[in-house]
mmCIF file of C-alpha atoms in Angstrom:
data_model
loop_
_atom_site.group_PDB
_atom_site.id
_atom_site.type_symbol
_atom_site.label_atom_id
_atom_site.label_comp_id
_atom_site.label_asym_id
_atom_site.label_seq_id
_atom_site.Cartn_x
_atom_site.Cartn_y
_atom_site.Cartn_z
ATOM 1 C CA MET E 18 89.988 173.455 35.809
ATOM 2 C CA PRO E 19 91.506 171.941 39.355
ATOM 3 C CA VAL E 20 89.667 169.576 40.698
ATOM 4 C CA HIS E 21 89.146 169.231 44.308
ATOM 5 C CA ARG E 22 90.565 166.171 46.303
ATOM 6 C CA SER E 23 90.656 166.837 49.422
ATOM 7 C CA GLY E 24 87.541 164.873 50.612
ATOM 8 C CA SER E 25 88.994 161.512 48.741
ATOM 9 C CA ALA E 26 92.281 162.205 50.650
ATOM 10 C CA ARG E 27 90.636 162.603 53.281
ATOM 11 C CA GLY E 28 89.151 159.368 52.823
ATOM 12 C CA ARG E 29 92.524 156.693 52.256
ATOM 13 C CA ARG E 30 94.095 158.251 55.867
ATOM 14 C CA LEU E 31 90.471 156.661 57.472
ATOM 15 C CA THR E 32 91.087 153.975 55.027
ATOM 16 C CA LEU E 33 94.948 153.382 56.815
ATOM 17 C CA THR E 34 94.207 154.342 60.644
ATOM 18 C CA GLY E 35 91.307 151.946 60.704
ATOM 19 C CA ILE E 36 93.378 149.057 59.026
ATOM 20 C CA LEU E 37 96.153 150.000 61.309
ATOM 21 C CA LEU E 38 93.303 150.389 64.517
ATOM 22 C CA ALA E 39 92.036 146.585 63.359
ATOM 23 C CA ALA E 40 96.416 145.999 63.182
ATOM 24 C CA PHE E 41 96.074 146.656 66.846
ATOM 25 C CA SER E 42 92.518 145.193 68.508
ATOM 26 C CA LEU E 43 94.316 141.629 66.388
ATOM 27 C CA LEU E 44 97.952 141.994 67.877
ATOM 28 C CA LEU E 45 95.746 142.482 72.004
ATOM 29 C CA THR E 46 93.546 138.982 71.339
ATOM 30 C CA VAL E 47 97.002 137.362 69.990
ATOM 31 C CA PRO E 48 97.959 135.328 73.644
ATOM 32 C CA ALA E 49 101.758 136.240 73.902
ATOM 33 C CA GLN E 50 104.498 133.046 75.555
ATOM 34 C CA SER E 51 105.603 133.533 78.469
ATOM 35 C CA SER E 52 109.738 133.738 78.788
ATOM 36 C CA SER E 53 108.568 129.844 80.573
ATOM 37 C CA ALA E 54 106.846 128.477 78.007
ATOM 38 C CA ALA E 55 109.871 130.075 75.929
ATOM 39 C CA ASP E 56 112.330 128.677 77.819
ATOM 40 C CA THR E 57 111.466 124.905 78.395
ATOM 41 C CA PRO E 58 113.697 123.057 76.295
ATOM 42 C CA PRO E 59 113.211 120.264 72.816
ATOM 43 C CA ARG E 60 110.793 116.415 74.428
ATOM 44 C CA GLY E 61 114.071 113.960 74.524
ATOM 45 C CA SER E 62 117.062 116.374 75.439
ATOM 46 C CA ALA E 63 116.438 116.438 79.498
ATOM 47 C CA HIS E 64 120.173 114.667 80.438
ATOM 48 C CA MET E 65 121.289 113.989 84.169
ATOM 49 C CA GLY E 66 121.356 117.015 86.771
ATOM 50 C CA MET E 67 120.170 118.889 84.369
ATOM 51 C CA GLY E 68 118.383 121.093 87.421
ATOM 52 C CA VAL E 69 121.064 120.968 89.951
ATOM 53 C CA VAL E 70 122.603 124.007 89.807
ATOM 54 C CA GLU E 71 119.292 126.053 89.539
ATOM 55 C CA HIS E 72 117.287 124.079 92.132
ATOM 56 C CA ASP E 73 120.611 123.061 94.465
ATOM 57 C CA GLY E 74 123.411 125.007 93.784
ATOM 58 C CA GLN E 75 126.939 124.940 92.882
ATOM 59 C CA HIS E 76 129.309 125.557 96.315
ATOM 60 C CA GLY E 77 132.321 123.836 95.392
ATOM 61 C CA THR E 78 134.331 120.390 94.659
ATOM 62 C CA PRO E 79 135.556 117.704 96.369
ATOM 63 C CA VAL E 80 139.125 116.991 97.826
ATOM 64 C CA PRO E 81 140.770 115.666 94.444
ATOM 65 C CA GLY E 82 142.414 112.278 94.335
ATOM 66 C CA ASP E 83 140.953 110.602 97.381
ATOM 67 C CA ALA E 84 142.435 107.090 96.317
ATOM 68 C CA THR E 85 139.117 104.695 98.429
ATOM 69 C CA GLN E 86 137.563 106.123 96.009
ATOM 70 C CA THR E 87 137.039 105.709 91.591
ATOM 71 C CA GLU E 88 136.095 108.862 89.036
ATOM 72 C CA GLY E 89 133.057 107.566 86.475
ATOM 73 C CA VAL E 90 131.549 110.116 84.098
ATOM 74 C CA ASP E 91 127.529 110.421 82.565
ATOM 75 C CA VAL E 92 126.617 111.348 79.501
ATOM 76 C CA SER E 93 124.399 112.032 76.853
ATOM 77 C CA SER E 94 123.714 113.251 73.293
ATOM 78 C CA HIS E 95 125.157 116.935 74.792
ATOM 79 C CA GLN E 96 128.425 115.062 74.239
ATOM 80 C CA GLY E 97 128.183 113.700 70.485
ATOM 81 C CA ASN E 98 131.270 111.508 70.218
ATOM 82 C CA VAL E 99 132.769 111.215 73.216
ATOM 83 C CA ALA E 100 137.174 110.835 73.183
ATOM 84 C CA TRP E 101 137.003 107.851 75.658
ATOM 85 C CA SER E 102 140.890 107.008 75.837
ATOM 86 C CA THR E 103 141.198 110.315 76.982
ATOM 87 C CA LEU E 104 139.437 110.129 79.942
ATOM 88 C CA TRP E 105 140.355 106.663 80.956
ATOM 89 C CA ASN E 106 144.179 107.875 80.127
ATOM 90 C CA SER E 107 142.869 111.056 83.137
ATOM 91 C CA GLY E 108 141.648 108.586 85.543
ATOM 92 C CA VAL E 109 137.965 107.781 84.932
ATOM 93 C CA LYS E 110 137.585 103.950 85.078
ATOM 94 C CA TRP E 111 133.186 104.077 84.852
ATOM 95 C CA ALA E 112 130.720 105.729 82.829
ATOM 96 C CA TYR E 113 126.691 106.000 82.809
ATOM 97 C CA VAL E 114 125.449 106.533 78.859
ATOM 98 C CA LYS E 115 122.069 108.156 79.020
ATOM 99 C CA ALA E 116 120.160 105.138 76.935
ATOM 100 C CA THR E 117 116.500 106.493 76.392
ATOM 101 C CA GLU E 118 113.844 108.708 77.835
ATOM 102 C CA GLY E 119 110.005 108.762 78.246
ATOM 103 C CA THR E 120 109.015 106.590 75.838
ATOM 104 C CA TYR E 121 110.078 108.572 73.079
ATOM 105 C CA TYR E 122 113.319 109.202 72.775
ATOM 106 C CA THR E 123 116.350 107.243 72.847
ATOM 107 C CA ASN E 124 120.021 108.928 72.643
ATOM 108 C CA PRO E 125 121.509 108.804 68.893
ATOM 109 C CA TYR E 126 124.735 108.601 69.927
ATOM 110 C CA PHE E 127 124.457 105.961 72.210
ATOM 111 C CA ALA E 128 126.238 102.958 70.856
ATOM 112 C CA GLN E 129 129.445 105.665 70.034
ATOM 113 C CA GLN E 130 129.335 106.160 73.844
ATOM 114 C CA TYR E 131 128.432 103.152 75.659
ATOM 115 C CA ASN E 132 130.866 100.789 73.746
ATOM 116 C CA GLY E 133 133.609 103.113 73.557
ATOM 117 C CA SER E 134 133.392 103.591 76.623
ATOM 118 C CA TYR E 135 133.814 99.144 76.938
ATOM 119 C CA ASN E 136 136.433 98.891 74.475
ATOM 120 C CA VAL E 137 139.386 101.836 76.599
ATOM 121 C CA GLY E 138 138.053 99.450 79.754
ATOM 122 C CA MET E 139 135.661 101.319 81.270
ATOM 123 C CA ILE E 140 132.774 99.787 83.289
ATOM 124 C CA ARG E 141 129.342 100.615 81.935
ATOM 125 C CA GLY E 142 125.660 100.890 82.146
ATOM 126 C CA ALA E 143 123.684 102.744 81.139
ATOM 127 C CA TYR E 144 120.441 105.288 82.758
ATOM 128 C CA HIS E 145 116.730 105.650 82.073
ATOM 129 C CA PHE E 146 115.944 109.555 82.343
ATOM 130 C CA ALA E 147 112.287 109.366 83.629
ATOM 131 C CA THR E 148 109.097 111.095 83.049
ATOM 132 C CA PRO E 149 106.240 110.190 84.905
ATOM 133 C CA ASP E 150 103.689 112.696 83.729
ATOM 134 C CA THR E 151 104.107 110.952 79.799
ATOM 135 C CA THR E 152 103.311 106.687 81.205
ATOM 136 C CA SER E 153 103.373 104.610 83.638
ATOM 137 C CA GLY E 154 106.723 103.438 85.545
ATOM 138 C CA ALA E 155 106.515 99.740 84.178
ATOM 139 C CA THR E 156 106.125 100.652 80.671
ATOM 140 C CA GLN E 157 109.264 102.566 81.411
ATOM 141 C CA ALA E 158 111.364 100.424 82.510
ATOM 142 C CA ASN E 159 110.325 98.213 78.930
ATOM 143 C CA TYR E 160 111.723 100.929 77.025
ATOM 144 C CA PHE E 161 114.122 100.851 78.448
ATOM 145 C CA VAL E 162 115.887 97.414 78.780
ATOM 146 C CA ASP E 163 114.291 97.091 75.071
ATOM 147 C CA HIS E 164 116.810 99.946 73.671
ATOM 148 C CA GLY E 165 119.971 100.081 75.982
ATOM 149 C CA GLY E 166 119.314 99.860 79.035
ATOM 150 C CA GLY E 167 120.055 95.910 80.347
ATOM 151 C CA TRP E 168 122.377 93.524 81.794
ATOM 152 C CA SER E 169 124.382 90.707 80.813
ATOM 153 C CA ARG E 170 127.359 89.941 84.209
ATOM 154 C CA ASP E 171 129.918 89.997 81.848
ATOM 155 C CA GLY E 172 132.373 92.033 84.540
ATOM 156 C CA LYS E 173 131.845 94.919 83.177
ATOM 157 C CA THR E 174 128.707 95.557 82.742
ATOM 158 C CA LEU E 175 126.849 98.235 86.038
ATOM 159 C CA PRO E 176 122.705 98.050 86.437
ATOM 160 C CA GLY E 177 120.319 99.788 84.837
ATOM 161 C CA ALA E 178 120.186 103.164 86.339
ATOM 162 C CA LEU E 179 116.980 105.584 87.017
ATOM 163 C CA ASP E 180 117.656 109.382 86.527
ATOM 164 C CA ILE E 181 114.351 110.453 89.105
ATOM 165 C CA GLU E 182 115.096 114.164 89.779
ATOM 166 C CA TRP E 183 112.863 117.817 87.932
ATOM 167 C CA ASN E 184 110.803 117.975 85.051
ATOM 168 C CA PRO E 185 112.822 120.421 82.557
ATOM 169 C CA TYR E 186 110.184 120.091 81.053
ATOM 170 C CA GLY E 187 106.483 121.695 83.606
ATOM 171 C CA ALA E 188 105.526 121.306 87.000
ATOM 172 C CA ALA E 189 109.088 119.406 89.447
ATOM 173 C CA CYS E 190 107.362 117.195 90.916
ATOM 174 C CA TYR E 191 105.495 115.532 87.097
ATOM 175 C CA GLY E 192 102.148 116.515 88.508
ATOM 176 C CA LYS E 193 102.631 113.281 90.366
ATOM 177 C CA THR E 194 101.617 113.663 94.725
ATOM 178 C CA GLN E 195 104.192 112.222 96.664
ATOM 179 C CA SER E 196 102.147 109.070 97.067
ATOM 180 C CA GLN E 197 102.064 108.480 93.202
ATOM 181 C CA MET E 198 105.705 109.082 93.374
ATOM 182 C CA VAL E 199 106.516 106.537 94.881
ATOM 183 C CA SER E 200 103.853 104.035 93.334
ATOM 184 C CA TRP E 201 105.340 105.004 89.451
ATOM 185 C CA ILE E 202 108.730 104.811 91.567
ATOM 186 C CA ARG E 203 108.556 101.192 92.538
ATOM 187 C CA ASP E 204 106.452 100.043 89.498
ATOM 188 C CA PHE E 205 109.946 101.298 87.141
ATOM 189 C CA LEU E 206 112.051 98.803 89.948
ATOM 190 C CA ASN E 207 109.970 96.366 90.047
ATOM 191 C CA THR E 208 109.328 96.021 87.070
ATOM 192 C CA TYR E 209 113.766 96.596 86.026
ATOM 193 C CA LYS E 210 114.012 93.457 87.939
ATOM 194 C CA ALA E 211 111.986 91.187 87.072
ATOM 195 C CA ARG E 212 113.632 91.998 83.347
ATOM 196 C CA THR E 213 116.705 92.126 84.262
ATOM 197 C CA GLY E 214 117.357 90.151 87.306
ATOM 198 C CA ARG E 215 119.382 93.047 89.047
ATOM 199 C CA ASP E 216 118.021 96.085 90.829
ATOM 200 C CA ALA E 217 118.236 99.221 89.481
ATOM 201 C CA VAL E 218 120.585 102.339 90.640
ATOM 202 C CA ILE E 219 118.811 105.636 91.841
ATOM 203 C CA TYR E 220 119.919 108.692 90.457
ATOM 204 C CA THR E 221 118.060 111.525 92.147
ATOM 205 C CA ALA E 222 118.794 114.399 94.523
ATOM 206 C CA THR E 223 117.823 114.491 98.223
ATOM 207 C CA SER E 224 115.384 117.818 97.705
ATOM 208 C CA TRP E 225 113.398 116.812 94.746
ATOM 209 C CA TRP E 226 113.333 113.795 96.781
ATOM 210 C CA THR E 227 111.932 115.168 99.676
ATOM 211 C CA GLN E 228 109.795 117.409 97.446
ATOM 212 C CA CYS E 229 108.156 114.985 95.744
ATOM 213 C CA THR E 230 108.197 111.561 96.936
ATOM 214 C CA GLY E 231 107.774 112.905 100.676
ATOM 215 C CA ASN E 232 111.824 111.823 101.239
ATOM 216 C CA TYR E 233 110.636 108.351 101.056
ATOM 217 C CA SER E 234 112.993 105.262 102.666
ATOM 218 C CA GLY E 235 111.512 102.374 101.301
ATOM 219 C CA PHE E 236 114.083 101.780 98.498
ATOM 220 C CA ALA E 237 116.725 102.140 100.516
ATOM 221 C CA ALA E 238 117.438 97.615 100.811
ATOM 222 C CA TYR E 239 117.644 97.372 97.222
ATOM 223 C CA ASN E 240 118.237 100.292 95.059
ATOM 224 C CA PRO E 241 122.110 102.058 95.376
ATOM 225 C CA LEU E 242 121.759 105.638 95.312
ATOM 226 C CA TRP E 243 123.243 107.995 93.323
ATOM 227 C CA ILE E 244 123.144 110.921 94.540
ATOM 228 C CA ALA E 245 123.796 114.783 92.338
ATOM 229 C CA ARG E 246 125.628 117.155 95.120
ATOM 230 C CA TYR E 247 127.899 119.862 93.488
ATOM 231 C CA ALA E 248 129.418 120.439 96.262
ATOM 232 C CA SER E 249 132.531 120.534 98.624
ATOM 233 C CA THR E 250 131.196 117.286 100.938
ATOM 234 C CA VAL E 251 127.991 114.587 99.877
ATOM 235 C CA GLY E 252 125.193 115.985 102.334
ATOM 236 C CA THR E 253 122.084 114.658 103.611
ATOM 237 C CA LEU E 254 121.255 111.255 102.469
ATOM 238 C CA PRO E 255 117.966 110.611 101.121
ATOM 239 C CA ALA E 256 115.634 109.349 103.678
ATOM 240 C CA GLY E 257 116.646 105.603 104.854
ATOM 241 C CA TRP E 258 120.310 105.335 103.359
ATOM 242 C CA SER E 259 123.252 106.065 104.985
ATOM 243 C CA TYR E 260 126.042 106.446 102.776
ATOM 244 C CA TYR E 261 125.736 106.389 99.455
ATOM 245 C CA THR E 262 126.780 104.218 96.329
ATOM 246 C CA MET E 263 128.036 107.117 93.797
ATOM 247 C CA TRP E 264 128.132 111.175 93.911
ATOM 248 C CA GLN E 265 127.865 113.307 91.067
ATOM 249 C CA TYR E 266 130.173 116.538 92.483
ATOM 250 C CA THR E 267 129.986 119.409 89.754
ATOM 251 C CA SER E 268 128.594 119.649 86.411
ATOM 252 C CA SER E 269 132.269 121.306 84.956
ATOM 253 C CA GLY E 270 134.425 118.507 84.730
ATOM 254 C CA PRO E 271 137.520 118.294 82.631
ATOM 255 C CA THR E 272 136.298 116.905 79.668
ATOM 256 C CA VAL E 273 133.213 115.882 79.627
ATOM 257 C CA GLY E 274 131.995 117.882 82.239
ATOM 258 C CA ASP E 275 129.156 115.536 84.427
ATOM 259 C CA HIS E 276 131.762 114.165 87.010
ATOM 260 C CA ASN E 277 131.221 111.739 89.821
ATOM 261 C CA ARG E 278 133.011 109.626 92.170
ATOM 262 C CA PHE E 279 132.075 106.052 93.697
ATOM 263 C CA ASN E 280 132.208 105.424 96.986
ATOM 264 C CA GLY E 281 134.705 102.952 96.859
ATOM 265 C CA ALA E 282 137.704 101.424 95.203
ATOM 266 C CA LEU E 283 137.471 100.135 91.657
ATOM 267 C CA ASP E 284 137.057 96.237 93.195
ATOM 268 C CA ARG E 285 133.336 97.286 95.078
ATOM 269 C CA VAL E 286 132.996 98.890 91.281
ATOM 270 C CA GLN E 287 133.535 95.710 89.787
ATOM 271 C CA ALA E 288 130.886 93.891 92.105
ATOM 272 C CA LEU E 289 128.575 96.096 91.709
ATOM 273 C CA ALA E 290 128.747 95.303 87.385
ATOM 274 C CA ASN E 291 128.967 91.129 89.241
ATOM 275 C CA GLY E 292 125.957 91.734 91.054
#
């Protein structure tokens, strides 16, 4: 006599339905990762000018071949081992190399990049990518000096540069008010000078400087300006500076992406190196 199994089949269907409903409910309780969080780069990967195109756009390049200006590049771990002889032969005579970020990162390619540029004849310096939301300006200045950001009067070493720009990891101004940002920068600059005897170069963009420092003018008397603007002209400078010392004008140059112009002939680059 056949056995009637409809009840057990119905039970299995009900059990399966219950499992599916429970799984769906669990999915609803797990917060989805936002696209902005997914797009946030890993700490340590920041580099000079990484926010320029996104925030200021790209509007051409300057007229080539200006004899009163000297071509330079800036590099970070993104470039890996750099072909310095190729750059030298193309007319690049100075370079800045990322040494540090915050107090948690040192560039693993720093030795090849910093010494390699020097060995082909370039005048070179180091830069620090600032993260004012992680530690104080003084702490980061000390970390920078201790990990490649120092200075010596050898005629080939430029003063260290403070790369202060949009925060790639969060809020543009690192959660600081304008007065807090000015204080953080001052803390860094004062400590760097106490450690090295030199006034650090400030790398920034006018729009960021206006937004995050209130267009503060108090550093212009002592700290050379390295302005970021990807256009045919340098545009409006931050308050206090009547001229720029260096201009990062593109992130898509030959051999190495970030190309710059020093506002003067090679002897002026040497003068800045000598202090």
